[in-house]
Coordinates of C-alpha atoms and ligand atoms in Angstrom, one line a residue:
Chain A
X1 CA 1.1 29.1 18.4
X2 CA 2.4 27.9 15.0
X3 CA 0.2 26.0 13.0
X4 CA 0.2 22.6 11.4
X5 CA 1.6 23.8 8.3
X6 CA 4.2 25.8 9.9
X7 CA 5.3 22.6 12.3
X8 CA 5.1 19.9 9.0
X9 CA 6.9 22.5 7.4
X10 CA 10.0 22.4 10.1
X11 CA 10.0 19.0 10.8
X12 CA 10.5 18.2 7.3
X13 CA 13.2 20.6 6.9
X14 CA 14.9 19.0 10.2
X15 CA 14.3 15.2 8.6
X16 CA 15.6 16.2 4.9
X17 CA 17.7 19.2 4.9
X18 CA 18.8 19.3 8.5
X19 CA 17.6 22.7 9.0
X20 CA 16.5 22.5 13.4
X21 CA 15.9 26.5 13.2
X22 CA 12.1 26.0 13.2
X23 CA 11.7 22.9 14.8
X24 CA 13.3 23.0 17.8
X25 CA 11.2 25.4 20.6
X26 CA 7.9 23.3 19.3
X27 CA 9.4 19.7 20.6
X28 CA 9.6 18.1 23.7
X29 CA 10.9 14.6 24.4
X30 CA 14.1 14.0 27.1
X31 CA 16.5 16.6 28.0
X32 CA 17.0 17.9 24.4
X33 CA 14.4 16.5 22.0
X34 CA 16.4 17.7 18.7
X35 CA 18.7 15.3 19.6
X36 CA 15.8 12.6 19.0
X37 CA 14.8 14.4 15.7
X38 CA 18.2 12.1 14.5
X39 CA 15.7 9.1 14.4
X40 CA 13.4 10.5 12.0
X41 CA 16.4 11.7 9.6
X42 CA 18.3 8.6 10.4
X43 CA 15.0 6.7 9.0
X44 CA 14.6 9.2 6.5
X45 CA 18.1 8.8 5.0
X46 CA 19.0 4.9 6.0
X47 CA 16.1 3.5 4.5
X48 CA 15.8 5.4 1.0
X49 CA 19.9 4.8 0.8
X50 CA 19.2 0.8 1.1
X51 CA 16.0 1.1 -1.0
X52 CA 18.3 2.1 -3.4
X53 CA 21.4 0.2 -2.9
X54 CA 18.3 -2.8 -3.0
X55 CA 17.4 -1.9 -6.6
X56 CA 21.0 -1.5 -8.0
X57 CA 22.9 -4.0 -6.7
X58 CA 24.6 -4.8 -10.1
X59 CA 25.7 -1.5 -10.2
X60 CA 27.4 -1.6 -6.7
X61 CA 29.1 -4.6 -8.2
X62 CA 30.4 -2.1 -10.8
X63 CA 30.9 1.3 -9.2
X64 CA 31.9 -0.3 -5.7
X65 CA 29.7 0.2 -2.0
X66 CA 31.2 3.4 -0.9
X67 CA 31.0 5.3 -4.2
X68 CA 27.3 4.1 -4.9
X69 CA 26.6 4.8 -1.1
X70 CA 27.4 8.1 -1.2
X71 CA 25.8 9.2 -4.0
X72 CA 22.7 7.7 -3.2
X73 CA 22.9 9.7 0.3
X74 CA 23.1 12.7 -2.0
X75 CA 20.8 11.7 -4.3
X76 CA 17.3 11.0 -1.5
X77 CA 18.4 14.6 0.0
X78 CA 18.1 16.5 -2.9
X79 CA 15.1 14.9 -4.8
X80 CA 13.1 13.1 -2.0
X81 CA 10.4 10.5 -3.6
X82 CA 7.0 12.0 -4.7
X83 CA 5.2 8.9 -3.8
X84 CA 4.6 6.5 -1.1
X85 CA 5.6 3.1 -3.7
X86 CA 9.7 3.4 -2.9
X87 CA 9.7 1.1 -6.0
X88 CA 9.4 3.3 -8.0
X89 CA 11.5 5.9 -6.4
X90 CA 15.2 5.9 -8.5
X91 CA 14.5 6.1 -11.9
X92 CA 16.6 9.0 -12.3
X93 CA 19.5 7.7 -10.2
X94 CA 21.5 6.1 -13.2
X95 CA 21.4 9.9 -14.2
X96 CA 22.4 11.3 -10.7
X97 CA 25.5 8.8 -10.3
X98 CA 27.0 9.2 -13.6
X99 CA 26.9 13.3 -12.8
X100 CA 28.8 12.3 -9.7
X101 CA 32.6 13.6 -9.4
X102 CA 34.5 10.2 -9.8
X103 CA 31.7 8.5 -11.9
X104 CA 33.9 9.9 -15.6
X105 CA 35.9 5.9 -14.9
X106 CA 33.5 4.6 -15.9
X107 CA 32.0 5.9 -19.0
X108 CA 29.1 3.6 -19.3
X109 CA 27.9 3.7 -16.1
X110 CA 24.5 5.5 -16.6
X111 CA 23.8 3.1 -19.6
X112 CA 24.3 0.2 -17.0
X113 CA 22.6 1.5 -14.2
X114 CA 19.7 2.2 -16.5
X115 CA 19.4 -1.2 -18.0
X116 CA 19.3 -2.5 -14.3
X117 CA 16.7 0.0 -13.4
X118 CA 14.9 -1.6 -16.2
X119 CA 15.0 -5.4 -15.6
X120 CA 14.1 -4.8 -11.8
X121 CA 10.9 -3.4 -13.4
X122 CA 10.7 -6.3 -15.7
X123 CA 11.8 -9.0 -13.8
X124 CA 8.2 -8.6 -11.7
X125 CA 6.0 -8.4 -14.6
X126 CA 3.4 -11.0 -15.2
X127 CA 2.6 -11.6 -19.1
X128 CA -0.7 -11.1 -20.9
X129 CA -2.4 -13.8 -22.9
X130 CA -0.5 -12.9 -26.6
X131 CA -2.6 -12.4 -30.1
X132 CA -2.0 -15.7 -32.0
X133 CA -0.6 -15.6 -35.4
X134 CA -4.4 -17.0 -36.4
X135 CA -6.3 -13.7 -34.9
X136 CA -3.7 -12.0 -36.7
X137 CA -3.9 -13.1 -39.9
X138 CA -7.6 -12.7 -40.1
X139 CA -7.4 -8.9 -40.4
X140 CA -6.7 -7.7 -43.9
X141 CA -3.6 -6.4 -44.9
X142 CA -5.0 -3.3 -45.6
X143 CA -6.7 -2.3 -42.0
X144 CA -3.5 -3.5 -40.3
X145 CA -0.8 -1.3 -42.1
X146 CA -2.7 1.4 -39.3
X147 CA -3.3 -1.1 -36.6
X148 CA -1.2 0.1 -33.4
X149 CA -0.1 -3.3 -31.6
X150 CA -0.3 -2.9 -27.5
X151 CA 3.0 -5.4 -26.0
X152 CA 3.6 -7.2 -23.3
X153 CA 4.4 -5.3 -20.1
X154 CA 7.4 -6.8 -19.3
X155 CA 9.0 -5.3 -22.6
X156 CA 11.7 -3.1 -23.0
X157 CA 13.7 -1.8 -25.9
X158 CA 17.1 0.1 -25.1
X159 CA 19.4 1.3 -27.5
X160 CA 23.1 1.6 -25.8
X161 CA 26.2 2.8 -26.8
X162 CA 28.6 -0.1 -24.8
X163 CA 28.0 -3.6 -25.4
X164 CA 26.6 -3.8 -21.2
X165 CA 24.2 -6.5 -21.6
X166 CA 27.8 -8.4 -21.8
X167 CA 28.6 -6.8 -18.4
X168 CA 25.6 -7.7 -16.7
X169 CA 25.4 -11.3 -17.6
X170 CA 29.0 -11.4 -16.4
X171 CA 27.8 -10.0 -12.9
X172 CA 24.5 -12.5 -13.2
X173 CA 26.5 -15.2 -13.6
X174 CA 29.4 -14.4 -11.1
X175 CA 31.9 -14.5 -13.5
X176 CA 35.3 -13.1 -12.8
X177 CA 37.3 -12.2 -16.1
X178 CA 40.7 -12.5 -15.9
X179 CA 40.6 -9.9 -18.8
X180 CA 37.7 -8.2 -20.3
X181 CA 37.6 -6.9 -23.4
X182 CA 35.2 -3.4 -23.3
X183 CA 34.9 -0.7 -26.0
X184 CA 32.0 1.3 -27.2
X185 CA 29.6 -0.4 -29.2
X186 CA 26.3 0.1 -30.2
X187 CA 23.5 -2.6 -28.8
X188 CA 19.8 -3.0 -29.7
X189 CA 18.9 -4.7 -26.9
X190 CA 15.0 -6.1 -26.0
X191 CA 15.2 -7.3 -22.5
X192 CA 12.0 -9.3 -22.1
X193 CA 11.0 -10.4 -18.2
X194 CA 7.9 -11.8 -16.2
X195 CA 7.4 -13.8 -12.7
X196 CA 10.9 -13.4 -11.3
X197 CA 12.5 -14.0 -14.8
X198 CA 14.3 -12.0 -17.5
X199 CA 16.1 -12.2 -20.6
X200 CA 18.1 -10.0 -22.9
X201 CA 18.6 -10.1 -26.5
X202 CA 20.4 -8.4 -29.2
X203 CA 18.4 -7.3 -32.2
X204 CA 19.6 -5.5 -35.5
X205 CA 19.1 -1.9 -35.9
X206 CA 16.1 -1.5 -38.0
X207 CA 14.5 -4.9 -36.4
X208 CA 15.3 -3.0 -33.4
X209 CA 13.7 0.4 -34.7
X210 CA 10.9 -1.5 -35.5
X211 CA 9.7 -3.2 -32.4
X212 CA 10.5 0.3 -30.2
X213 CA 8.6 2.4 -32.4
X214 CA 5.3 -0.4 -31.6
X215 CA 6.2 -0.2 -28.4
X216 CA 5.9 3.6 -28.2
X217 CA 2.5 3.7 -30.1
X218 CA 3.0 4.0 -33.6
X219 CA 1.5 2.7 -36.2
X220 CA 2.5 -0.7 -38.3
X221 CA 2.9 1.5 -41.0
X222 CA 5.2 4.3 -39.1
X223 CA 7.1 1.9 -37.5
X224 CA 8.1 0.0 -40.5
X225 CA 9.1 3.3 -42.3
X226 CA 11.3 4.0 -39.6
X227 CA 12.9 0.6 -40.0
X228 CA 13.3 1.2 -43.2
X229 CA 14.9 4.6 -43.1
X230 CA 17.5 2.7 -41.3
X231 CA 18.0 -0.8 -44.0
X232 CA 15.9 -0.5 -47.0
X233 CA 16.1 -4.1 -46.8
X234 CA 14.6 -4.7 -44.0
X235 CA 10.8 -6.9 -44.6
X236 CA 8.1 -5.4 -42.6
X237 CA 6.0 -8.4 -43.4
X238 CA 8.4 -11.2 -41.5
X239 CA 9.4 -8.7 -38.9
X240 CA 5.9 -8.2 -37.6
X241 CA 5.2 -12.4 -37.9
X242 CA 8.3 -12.8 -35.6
X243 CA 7.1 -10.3 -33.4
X244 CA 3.5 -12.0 -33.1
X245 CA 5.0 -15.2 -33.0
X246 CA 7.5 -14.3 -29.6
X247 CA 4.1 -13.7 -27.9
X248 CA 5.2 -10.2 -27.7
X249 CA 1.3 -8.4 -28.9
X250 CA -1.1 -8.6 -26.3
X251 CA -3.8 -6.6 -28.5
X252 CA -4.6 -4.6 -31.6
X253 CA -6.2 -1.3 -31.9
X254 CA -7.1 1.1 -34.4
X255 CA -4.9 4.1 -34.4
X256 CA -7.8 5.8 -32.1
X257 CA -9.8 3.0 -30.6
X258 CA -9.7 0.6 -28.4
X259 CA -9.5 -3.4 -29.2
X260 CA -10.6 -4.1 -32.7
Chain B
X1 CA -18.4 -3.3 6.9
X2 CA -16.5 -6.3 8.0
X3 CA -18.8 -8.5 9.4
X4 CA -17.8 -10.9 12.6
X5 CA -18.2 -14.3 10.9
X6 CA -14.9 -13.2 9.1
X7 CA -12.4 -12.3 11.5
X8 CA -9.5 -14.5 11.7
X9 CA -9.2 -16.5 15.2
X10 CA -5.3 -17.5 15.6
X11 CA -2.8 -14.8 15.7
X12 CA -1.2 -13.9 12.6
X13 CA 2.1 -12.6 11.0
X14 CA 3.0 -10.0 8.6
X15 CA 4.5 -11.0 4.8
X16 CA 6.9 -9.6 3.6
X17 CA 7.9 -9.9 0.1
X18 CA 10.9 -12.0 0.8
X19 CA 8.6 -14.7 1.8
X20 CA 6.2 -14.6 -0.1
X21 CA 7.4 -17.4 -2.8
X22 CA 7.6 -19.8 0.4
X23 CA 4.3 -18.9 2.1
X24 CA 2.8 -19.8 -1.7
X25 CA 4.8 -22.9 -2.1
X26 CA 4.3 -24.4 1.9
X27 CA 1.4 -22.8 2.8
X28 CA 2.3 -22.9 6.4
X29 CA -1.1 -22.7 9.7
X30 CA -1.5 -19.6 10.0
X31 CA -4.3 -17.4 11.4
X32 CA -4.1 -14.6 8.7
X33 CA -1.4 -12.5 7.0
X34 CA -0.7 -9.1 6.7
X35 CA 1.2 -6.3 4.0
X36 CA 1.8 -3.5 3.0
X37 CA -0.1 -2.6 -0.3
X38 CA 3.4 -0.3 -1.0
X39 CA 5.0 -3.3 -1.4
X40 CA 2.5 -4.4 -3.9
X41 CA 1.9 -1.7 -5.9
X42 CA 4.5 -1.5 -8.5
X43 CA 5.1 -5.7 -8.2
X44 CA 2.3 -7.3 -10.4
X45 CA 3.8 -10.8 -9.9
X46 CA 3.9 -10.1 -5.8
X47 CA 0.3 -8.9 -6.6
X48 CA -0.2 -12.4 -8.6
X49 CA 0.8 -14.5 -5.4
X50 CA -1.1 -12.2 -3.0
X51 CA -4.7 -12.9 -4.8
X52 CA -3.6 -16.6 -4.7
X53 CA -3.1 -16.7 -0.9
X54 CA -6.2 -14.4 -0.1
X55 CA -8.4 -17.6 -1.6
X56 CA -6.6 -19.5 1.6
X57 CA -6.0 -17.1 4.2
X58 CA -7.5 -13.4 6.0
X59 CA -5.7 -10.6 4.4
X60 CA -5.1 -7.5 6.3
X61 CA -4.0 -4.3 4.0
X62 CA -1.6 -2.5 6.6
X63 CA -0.7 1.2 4.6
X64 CA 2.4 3.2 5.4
X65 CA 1.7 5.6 2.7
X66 CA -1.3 7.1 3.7
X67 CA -0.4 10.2 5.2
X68 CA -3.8 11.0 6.8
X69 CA -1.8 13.7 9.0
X70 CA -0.1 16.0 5.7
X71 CA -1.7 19.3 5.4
X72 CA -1.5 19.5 2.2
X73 CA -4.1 16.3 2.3
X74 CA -4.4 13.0 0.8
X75 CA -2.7 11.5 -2.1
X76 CA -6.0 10.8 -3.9
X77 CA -3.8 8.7 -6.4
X78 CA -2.3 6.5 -4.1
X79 CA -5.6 5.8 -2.1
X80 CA -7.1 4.9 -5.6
X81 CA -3.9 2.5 -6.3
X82 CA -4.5 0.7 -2.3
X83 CA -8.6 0.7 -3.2
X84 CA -7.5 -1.2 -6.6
X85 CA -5.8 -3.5 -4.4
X86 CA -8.2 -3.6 -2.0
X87 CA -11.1 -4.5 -4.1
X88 CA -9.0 -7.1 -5.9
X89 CA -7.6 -9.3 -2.6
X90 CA -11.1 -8.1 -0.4
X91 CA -9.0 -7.9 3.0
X92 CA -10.5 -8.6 6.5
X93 CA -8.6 -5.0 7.4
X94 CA -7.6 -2.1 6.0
X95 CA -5.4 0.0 8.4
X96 CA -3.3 2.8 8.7
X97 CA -0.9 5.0 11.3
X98 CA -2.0 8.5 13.1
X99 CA 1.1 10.1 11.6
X100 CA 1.9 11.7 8.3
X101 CA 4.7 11.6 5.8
X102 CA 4.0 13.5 2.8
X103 CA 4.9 17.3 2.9
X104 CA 4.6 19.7 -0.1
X105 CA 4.3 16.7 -2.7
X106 CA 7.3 14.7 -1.2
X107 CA 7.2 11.6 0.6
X108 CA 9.2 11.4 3.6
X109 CA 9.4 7.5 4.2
X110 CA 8.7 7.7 7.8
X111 CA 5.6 7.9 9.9
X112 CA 5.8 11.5 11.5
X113 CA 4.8 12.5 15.0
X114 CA 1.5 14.7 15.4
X115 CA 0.2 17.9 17.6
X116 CA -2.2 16.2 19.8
X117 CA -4.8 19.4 19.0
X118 CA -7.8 20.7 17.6
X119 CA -6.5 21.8 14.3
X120 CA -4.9 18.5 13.5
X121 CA -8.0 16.6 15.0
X122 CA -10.6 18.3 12.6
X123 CA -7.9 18.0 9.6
X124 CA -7.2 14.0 10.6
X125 CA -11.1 13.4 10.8
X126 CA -11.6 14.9 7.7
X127 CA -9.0 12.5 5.7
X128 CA -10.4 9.4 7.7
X129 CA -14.3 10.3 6.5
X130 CA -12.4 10.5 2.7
X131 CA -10.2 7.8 3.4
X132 CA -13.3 5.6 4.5
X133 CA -15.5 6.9 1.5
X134 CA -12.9 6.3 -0.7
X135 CA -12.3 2.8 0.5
X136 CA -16.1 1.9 1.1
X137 CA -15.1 0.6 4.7
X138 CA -14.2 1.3 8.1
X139 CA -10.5 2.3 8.5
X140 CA -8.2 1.2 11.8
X141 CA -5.8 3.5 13.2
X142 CA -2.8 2.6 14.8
X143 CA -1.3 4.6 17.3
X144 CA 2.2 5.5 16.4
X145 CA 5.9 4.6 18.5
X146 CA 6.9 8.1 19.7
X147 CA 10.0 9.6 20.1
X148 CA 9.1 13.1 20.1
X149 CA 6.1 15.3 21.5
X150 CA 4.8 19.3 20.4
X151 CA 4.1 22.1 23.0
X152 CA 1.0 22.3 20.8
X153 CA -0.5 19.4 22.1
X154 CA -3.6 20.3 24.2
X155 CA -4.9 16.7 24.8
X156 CA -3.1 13.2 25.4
X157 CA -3.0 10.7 22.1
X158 CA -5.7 8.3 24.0
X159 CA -8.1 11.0 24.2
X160 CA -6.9 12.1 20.6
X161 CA -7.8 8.6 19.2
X162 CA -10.9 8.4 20.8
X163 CA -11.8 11.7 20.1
X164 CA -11.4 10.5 16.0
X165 CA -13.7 6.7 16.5
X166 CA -16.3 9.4 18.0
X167 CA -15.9 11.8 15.0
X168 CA -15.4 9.0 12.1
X169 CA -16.8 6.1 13.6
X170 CA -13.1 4.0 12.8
X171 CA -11.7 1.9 14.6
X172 CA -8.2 1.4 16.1
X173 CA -5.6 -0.8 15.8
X174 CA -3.5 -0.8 19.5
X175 CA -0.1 -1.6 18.4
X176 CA 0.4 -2.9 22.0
X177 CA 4.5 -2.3 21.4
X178 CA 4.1 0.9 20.2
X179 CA 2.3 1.9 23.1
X180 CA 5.5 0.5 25.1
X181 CA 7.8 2.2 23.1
X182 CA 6.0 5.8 23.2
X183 CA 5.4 5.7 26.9
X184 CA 9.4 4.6 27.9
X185 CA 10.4 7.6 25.8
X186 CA 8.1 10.2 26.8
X187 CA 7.3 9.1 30.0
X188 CA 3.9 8.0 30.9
X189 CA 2.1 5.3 32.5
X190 CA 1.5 2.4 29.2
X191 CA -1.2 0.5 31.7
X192 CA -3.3 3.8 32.1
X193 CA -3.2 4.3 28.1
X194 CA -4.1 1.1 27.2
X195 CA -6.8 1.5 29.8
X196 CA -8.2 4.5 28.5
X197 CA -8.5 3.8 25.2
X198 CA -12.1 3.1 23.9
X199 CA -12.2 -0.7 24.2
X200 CA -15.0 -1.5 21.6
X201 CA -13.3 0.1 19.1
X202 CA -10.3 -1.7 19.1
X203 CA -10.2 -3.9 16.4
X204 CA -7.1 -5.0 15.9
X205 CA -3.8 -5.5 18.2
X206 CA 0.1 -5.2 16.7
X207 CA 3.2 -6.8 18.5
X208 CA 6.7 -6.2 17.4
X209 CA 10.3 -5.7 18.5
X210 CA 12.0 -2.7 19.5
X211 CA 15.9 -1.8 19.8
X212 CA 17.6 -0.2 22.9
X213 CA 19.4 2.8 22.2
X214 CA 21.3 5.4 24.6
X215 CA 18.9 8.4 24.5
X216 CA 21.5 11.2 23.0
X217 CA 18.4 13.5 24.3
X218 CA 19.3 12.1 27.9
X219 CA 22.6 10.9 28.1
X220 CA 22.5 7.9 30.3
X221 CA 18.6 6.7 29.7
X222 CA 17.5 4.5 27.1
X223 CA 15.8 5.0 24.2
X224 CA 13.5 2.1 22.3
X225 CA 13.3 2.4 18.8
X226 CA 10.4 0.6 16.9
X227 CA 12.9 -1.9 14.6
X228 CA 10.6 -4.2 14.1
X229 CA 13.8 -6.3 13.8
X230 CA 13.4 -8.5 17.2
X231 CA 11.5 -11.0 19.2
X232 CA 8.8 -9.5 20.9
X233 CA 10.3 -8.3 24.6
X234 CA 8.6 -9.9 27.9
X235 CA 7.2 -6.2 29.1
X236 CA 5.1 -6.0 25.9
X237 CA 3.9 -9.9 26.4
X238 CA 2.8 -9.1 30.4
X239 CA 1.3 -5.4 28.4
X240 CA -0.5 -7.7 26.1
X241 CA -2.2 -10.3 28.5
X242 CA -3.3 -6.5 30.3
X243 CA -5.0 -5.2 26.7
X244 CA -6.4 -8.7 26.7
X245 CA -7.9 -8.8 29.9
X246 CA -8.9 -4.8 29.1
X247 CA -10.2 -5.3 25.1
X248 CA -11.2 -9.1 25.1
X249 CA -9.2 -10.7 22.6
X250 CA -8.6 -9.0 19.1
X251 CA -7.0 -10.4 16.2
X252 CA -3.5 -9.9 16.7
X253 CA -0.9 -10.0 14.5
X254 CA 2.7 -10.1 14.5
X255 CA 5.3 -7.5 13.0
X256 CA 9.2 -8.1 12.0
X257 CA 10.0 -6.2 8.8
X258 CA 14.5 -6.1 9.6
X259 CA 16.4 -8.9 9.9
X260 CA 13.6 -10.9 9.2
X261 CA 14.6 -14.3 10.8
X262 CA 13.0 -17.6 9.1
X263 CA 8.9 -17.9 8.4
X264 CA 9.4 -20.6 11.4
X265 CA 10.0 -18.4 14.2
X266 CA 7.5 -16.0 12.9
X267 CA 5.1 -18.5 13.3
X268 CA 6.3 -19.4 16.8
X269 CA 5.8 -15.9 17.9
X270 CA 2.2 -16.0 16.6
X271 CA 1.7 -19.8 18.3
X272 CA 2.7 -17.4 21.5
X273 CA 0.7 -14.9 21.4
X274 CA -2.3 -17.3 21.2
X275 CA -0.9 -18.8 24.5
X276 CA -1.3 -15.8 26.4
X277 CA -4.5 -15.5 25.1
X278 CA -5.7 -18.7 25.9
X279 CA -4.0 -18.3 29.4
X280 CA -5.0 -14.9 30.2
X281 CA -8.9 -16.0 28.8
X282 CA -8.6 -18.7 31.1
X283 CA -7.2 -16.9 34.4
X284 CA -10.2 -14.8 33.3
X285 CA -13.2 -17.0 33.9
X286 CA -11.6 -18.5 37.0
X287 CA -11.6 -15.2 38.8
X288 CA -14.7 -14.9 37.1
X289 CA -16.2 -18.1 38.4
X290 CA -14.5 -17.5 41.6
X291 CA -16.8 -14.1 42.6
Ligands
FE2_301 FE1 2.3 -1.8 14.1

């Protein structure tokens, strides 16, 4: 008598990779229950498919149904979720579709899908209370230089090589070009959502540089020398007022502790 | 443990995300509302409007992700993610399926039929006791919608189930529909299983919609498939009034999760359901009064 182990072990090979070797003398259900095993992998398949067709609808608009489709059918048999929240499952799909035979028409694909993968994350974030500029300008200037600034959630900072925040607004807003103009371009983009809403924004580079490098952790102090590296121009000193006064810092830590 | 004072007492529907901005903007009469804590999970603004509707209505926390039939055991993360939840929204119910749908780390997005055995009893009864521990309440299980069946069964799934309240001290949820669905496709008797499942322990009862299907297994029969995309069909209504008259009536709630029609008609299903309760109640103590 097989164990449980061994039967999980077939029936998931029947629902995801088709294989009925296993499965098929341990079943019973009408004349020939593998035939009913079709629900399970039709359930499998069908709902993973429109989960993701759900979460990248913009780039269906781009890449057409049957292309995205079919990828995606390729994509949940070959790396089935890990987890039981399917919204998180896709986040290397932008990856997957742009490896897909076909996908070299569109060149910027990836970058698209990826920003879209993004602002459905965004879009259902809820904002913290922000630091005021007044809480901020009570800690010396000294202590701050290796503050490390925590942001809101619904933050993202991409760096793209197409201008396709143009691209998407034209799908948000239904727009059909007649003509539309598309080369590569870089674009610092900060796409910024909460409660059902999202905006994007183009930033310059070492602005751009800046705000990332808080975003991922660094220090004030790092992140402005990496700004700097790239425009020895740029003004640490404003850049970090604008990015207090956008409500964007939600606290301030020491380097290794928690809230100061 | 849920305590009786706060069990809802009209029939209620389950919310779907798609809704969810209207429910919080009409706040229709409803007995209580239901989710998926999947849904929630990786939606902090969903999760914003679902602590803002538990101050006005019974919750009930309805997992699909649970997988307390995998061998390879619970996702301890995920059950910490649904306690965060739970804790948070402080549902009248927190329920789950006697399936599984995680194998080897992957989640299969499907509720997966069971060996009705020993070995998957004693595994099963073990994840309820961490599920329950874990959760710091009784857990409901709902019997599944079958399709298929193992050789390895030794026992039927009413015996299975009560076998587990015995063991864990759960409770069930009878998904009266399910119980339809399973027993067209496999071919047993749905009045005797609602019959002989442990009636005190139900504590909560599911009605949804199914979808007709030619049986490729059986060319020429008829398969139901649990869509949860349909009104409720009149079998399971006339199978309801029987669990009624079998469990006394159970907070029952109301399941359409495709095609989802407007929050209106949900509500007239649930408006429904109390009708055959109130009827069946009545025909009840007039036979009762009558001996
Ligand atoms: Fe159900």
């Amino acid at each position: 008598m097989p164990t449980l182990a061994e039967t999980q072990k077939f029936f998931r090979n029947a629902v995801v990779g088709d294989e009925m070797a296993g499965i098929q003398s341990l079943i019973v259900g009408g004349r020939d229950a593998s035939k009913r095993l079709e629900i399970h992998r039709r359930n499998y398949e069908t709902s993973l498919v429109t989960a993701l067709l759900g979460k990248f609808p913009a780039t269906v608009w781009l890449a057409g149904t049957p292309f995205v489709s079919e990828a995606a059918r390729h994509f949940v048999c070959e790396h089935p979720p890990h987890a039981p929240c399917i919204a998180e499952y896709g986040e290397r799909f932008p990856g997957f579709l742009s490896a897909c035979p076909g996908a070299e028409r569109v060149p910027y694909l990836r970058e698209f899908a990826e920003l879209e993968w993004h602002v459905g994350h965004i879009a259902v974030a809820v904002d913290q209370p922000p630091v005021s500029l007044q809480e901020f300008s009570a800690i010396n200037d000294e202590a701050l230089l290796n503050m490390v600034l925590a942001l809101q959630p619904g933050v993202r900072y991409l760096h793209m090589s197409w201008p396709i925040d143009e691209l998407m607004k034209l799908y948000l807003t239904e727009t059909a070009a007649d003509s539309f103009e598309f080369s590569p371009a870089d674009a610092w983009i900060q796409a910024r959502g909460a409660r059902g809403e999202f905006h994007m924004d183009r930033l310059d580079a070492s602005e751009f540089i800046f705000r990332k490098s808080i975003s991922e952790g660094q220090a004030i102090v790092g992140a402005a020398e990496r700004a700097l590296d790239a425009d020895p121009t740029f003004d640490p000193g404003r850049a970090l007022v604008r990015v207090v006064a956008e409500g964007l810092v939600t606290a301030i830590m020491s380097g290794s502790e928690g809230d100061k | 443990m849920t305590s009786i004072s706060r069990l809802p007492s009209g029939a209620g529907v389950g919310l779907r995300l798609p809704q969810i901005a209207e429910v919080v903007a009409t706040r229709p009469s409803v007995g209580w509302l239901e989710i998926h804590p999947e849904n929630f999970l990786a939606n902090p603004h969903a999760t914003e409007l679902l602590t803002e509707l538990s101050q006005h209505y019974f919750i009930s926390v309805h997992s699909v992700g649970i997988s307390i039939g995998s061998v390879g055991g619970i996702d301890r993360l995920h059950l910490k993610r649904v306690r965060a939840l739970v804790d948070r929204i402080n549902p009248v119910f927190v329920s789950g399926h006697l399936a599984w749908s995680t194998y080897g780390g992957e989640y299969l997005n499907d509720l997966l039929p069971l060996p009705y055995n020993l070995e998957a009893l004693r595994l099963i009864e073990a994840h309820v006791r961490e599920v329950q521990e874990t959760l710091g309440r009784r857990y409901l299980i709902e019997n599944p919608s079958s399709y298929i069946g193992f050789r390895t069964s030794m026992m039927s799934e009413a015996e299975f189930l009560s076998e587990l309240v015995g063991r864990t001290g759960c409770q069930l949820l009878c998904d009266v529909s399910n119980a339809y669905i399973s027993a067209q496709n496999m071919g047993y008797d749905v009045y005797q299983y609602i019959d002989s499942l442990p009636a005190d322990a139900i504590g909560e009862v599911h009605l949804g919609g199914f979808t007709v299907e030619e049986d490729e297994a059986s060319p020429g029969a008829e398969l139901l498939i649990d869509t949860h995309a349909a009104a409720i069909a009149e079998p399971v209504w006339n199978l309801y009034a029987h669990a009624i008259r079998r469990f006394g009536a159970r907070p029952t709630l109301i399941e359409w999760d495709n095609n989802i029609p407007l929050f209106a008609a949900l509500l007239a299903e649930a408006a429904h359901a109390d009708e055959v309760v109130a009827g069946t109640m009545a025909l009840e103590a007039r036979c009762a009064d009558a001996c």
